[in-house]
PDB file of C-alpha atoms in Angstrom:
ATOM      1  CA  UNK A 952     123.559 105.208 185.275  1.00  0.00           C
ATOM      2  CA  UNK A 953     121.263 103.831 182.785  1.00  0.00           C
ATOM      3  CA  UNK A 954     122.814 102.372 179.301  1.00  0.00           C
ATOM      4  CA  UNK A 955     121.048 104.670 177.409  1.00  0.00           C
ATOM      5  CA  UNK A 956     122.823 107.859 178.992  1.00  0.00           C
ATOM      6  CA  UNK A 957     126.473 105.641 178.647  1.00  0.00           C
ATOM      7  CA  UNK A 958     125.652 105.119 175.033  1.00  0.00           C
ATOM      8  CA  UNK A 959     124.546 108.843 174.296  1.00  0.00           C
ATOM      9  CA  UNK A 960     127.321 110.164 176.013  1.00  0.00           C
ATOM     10  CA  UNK A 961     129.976 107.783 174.330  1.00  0.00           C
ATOM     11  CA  UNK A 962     128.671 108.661 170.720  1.00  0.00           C
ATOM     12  CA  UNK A 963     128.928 112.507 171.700  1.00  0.00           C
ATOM     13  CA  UNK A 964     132.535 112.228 173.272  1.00  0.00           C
ATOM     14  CA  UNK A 965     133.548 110.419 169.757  1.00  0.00           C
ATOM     15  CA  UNK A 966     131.477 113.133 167.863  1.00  0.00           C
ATOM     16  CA  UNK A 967     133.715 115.804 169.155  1.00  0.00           C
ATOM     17  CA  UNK A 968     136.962 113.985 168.969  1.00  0.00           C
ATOM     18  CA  UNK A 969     135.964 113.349 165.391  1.00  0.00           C
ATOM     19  CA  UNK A 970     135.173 116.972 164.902  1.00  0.00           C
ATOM     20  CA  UNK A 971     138.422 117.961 166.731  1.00  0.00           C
ATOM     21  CA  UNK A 972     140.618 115.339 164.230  1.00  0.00           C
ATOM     22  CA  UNK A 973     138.702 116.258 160.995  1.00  0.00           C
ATOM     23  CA  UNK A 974     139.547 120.151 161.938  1.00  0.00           C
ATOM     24  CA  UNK A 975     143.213 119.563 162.484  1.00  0.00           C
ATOM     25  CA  UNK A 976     143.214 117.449 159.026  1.00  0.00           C
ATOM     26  CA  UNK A 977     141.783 119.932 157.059  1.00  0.00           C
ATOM     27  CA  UNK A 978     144.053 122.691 158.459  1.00  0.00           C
ATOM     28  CA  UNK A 979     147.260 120.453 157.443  1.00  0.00           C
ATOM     29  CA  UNK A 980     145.593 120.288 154.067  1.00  0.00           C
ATOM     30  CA  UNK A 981     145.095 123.803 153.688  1.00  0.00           C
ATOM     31  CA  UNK A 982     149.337 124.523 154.955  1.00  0.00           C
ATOM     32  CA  UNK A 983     150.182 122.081 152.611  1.00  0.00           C
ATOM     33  CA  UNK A 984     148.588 123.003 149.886  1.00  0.00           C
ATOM     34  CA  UNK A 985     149.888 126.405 150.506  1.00  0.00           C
ATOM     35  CA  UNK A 986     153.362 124.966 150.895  1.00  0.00           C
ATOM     36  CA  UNK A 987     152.819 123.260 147.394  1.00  0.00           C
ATOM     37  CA  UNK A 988     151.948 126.466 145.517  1.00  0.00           C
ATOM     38  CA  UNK A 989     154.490 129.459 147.695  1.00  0.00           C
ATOM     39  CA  UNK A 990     157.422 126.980 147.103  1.00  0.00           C
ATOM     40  CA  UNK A 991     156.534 125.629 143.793  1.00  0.00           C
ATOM     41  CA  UNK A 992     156.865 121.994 145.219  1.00  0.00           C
ATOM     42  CA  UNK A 993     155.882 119.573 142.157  1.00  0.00           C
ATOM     43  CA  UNK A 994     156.573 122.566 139.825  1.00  0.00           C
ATOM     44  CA  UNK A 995     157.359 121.583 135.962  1.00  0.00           C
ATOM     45  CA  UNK A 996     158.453 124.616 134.048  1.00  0.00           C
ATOM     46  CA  UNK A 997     157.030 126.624 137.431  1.00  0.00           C
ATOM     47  CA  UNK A 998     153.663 125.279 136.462  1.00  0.00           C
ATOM     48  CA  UNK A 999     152.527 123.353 139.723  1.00  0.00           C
ATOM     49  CA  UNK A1000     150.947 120.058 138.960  1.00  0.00           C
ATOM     50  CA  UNK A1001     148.570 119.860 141.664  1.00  0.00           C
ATOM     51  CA  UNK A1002     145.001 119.871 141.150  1.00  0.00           C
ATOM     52  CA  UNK A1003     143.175 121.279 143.574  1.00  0.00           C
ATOM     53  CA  UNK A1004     139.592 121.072 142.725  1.00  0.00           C
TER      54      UNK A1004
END
């Protein structure tokens, strides 16, 4: 095998892992978040102080 085609196919297996991780981040974000706000976690006065912007 050339280097070229060991190169390409090394940047494309990281691509997807990297695709794969930022997915599974983002979900935990989104769950927390909606932890934060059914639960009132970091609630003063029941006002949640979170920004989520």
């Amino acid at each position: 095998m050339s280097r070229r085609f060991k190169k390409s196919r090394s940047q494309k297996v990281k691509r997807s892992v990297n695709i794969v991780l930022l997915t599974i981040y983002l979900l935990l974000v989104c769950f927390l978040l909606f932890l934060i706000f059914k639960y009132n976690i970091l609630a003063f006065r029941y006002l949640n102080l979170v920004v989520t912007a």
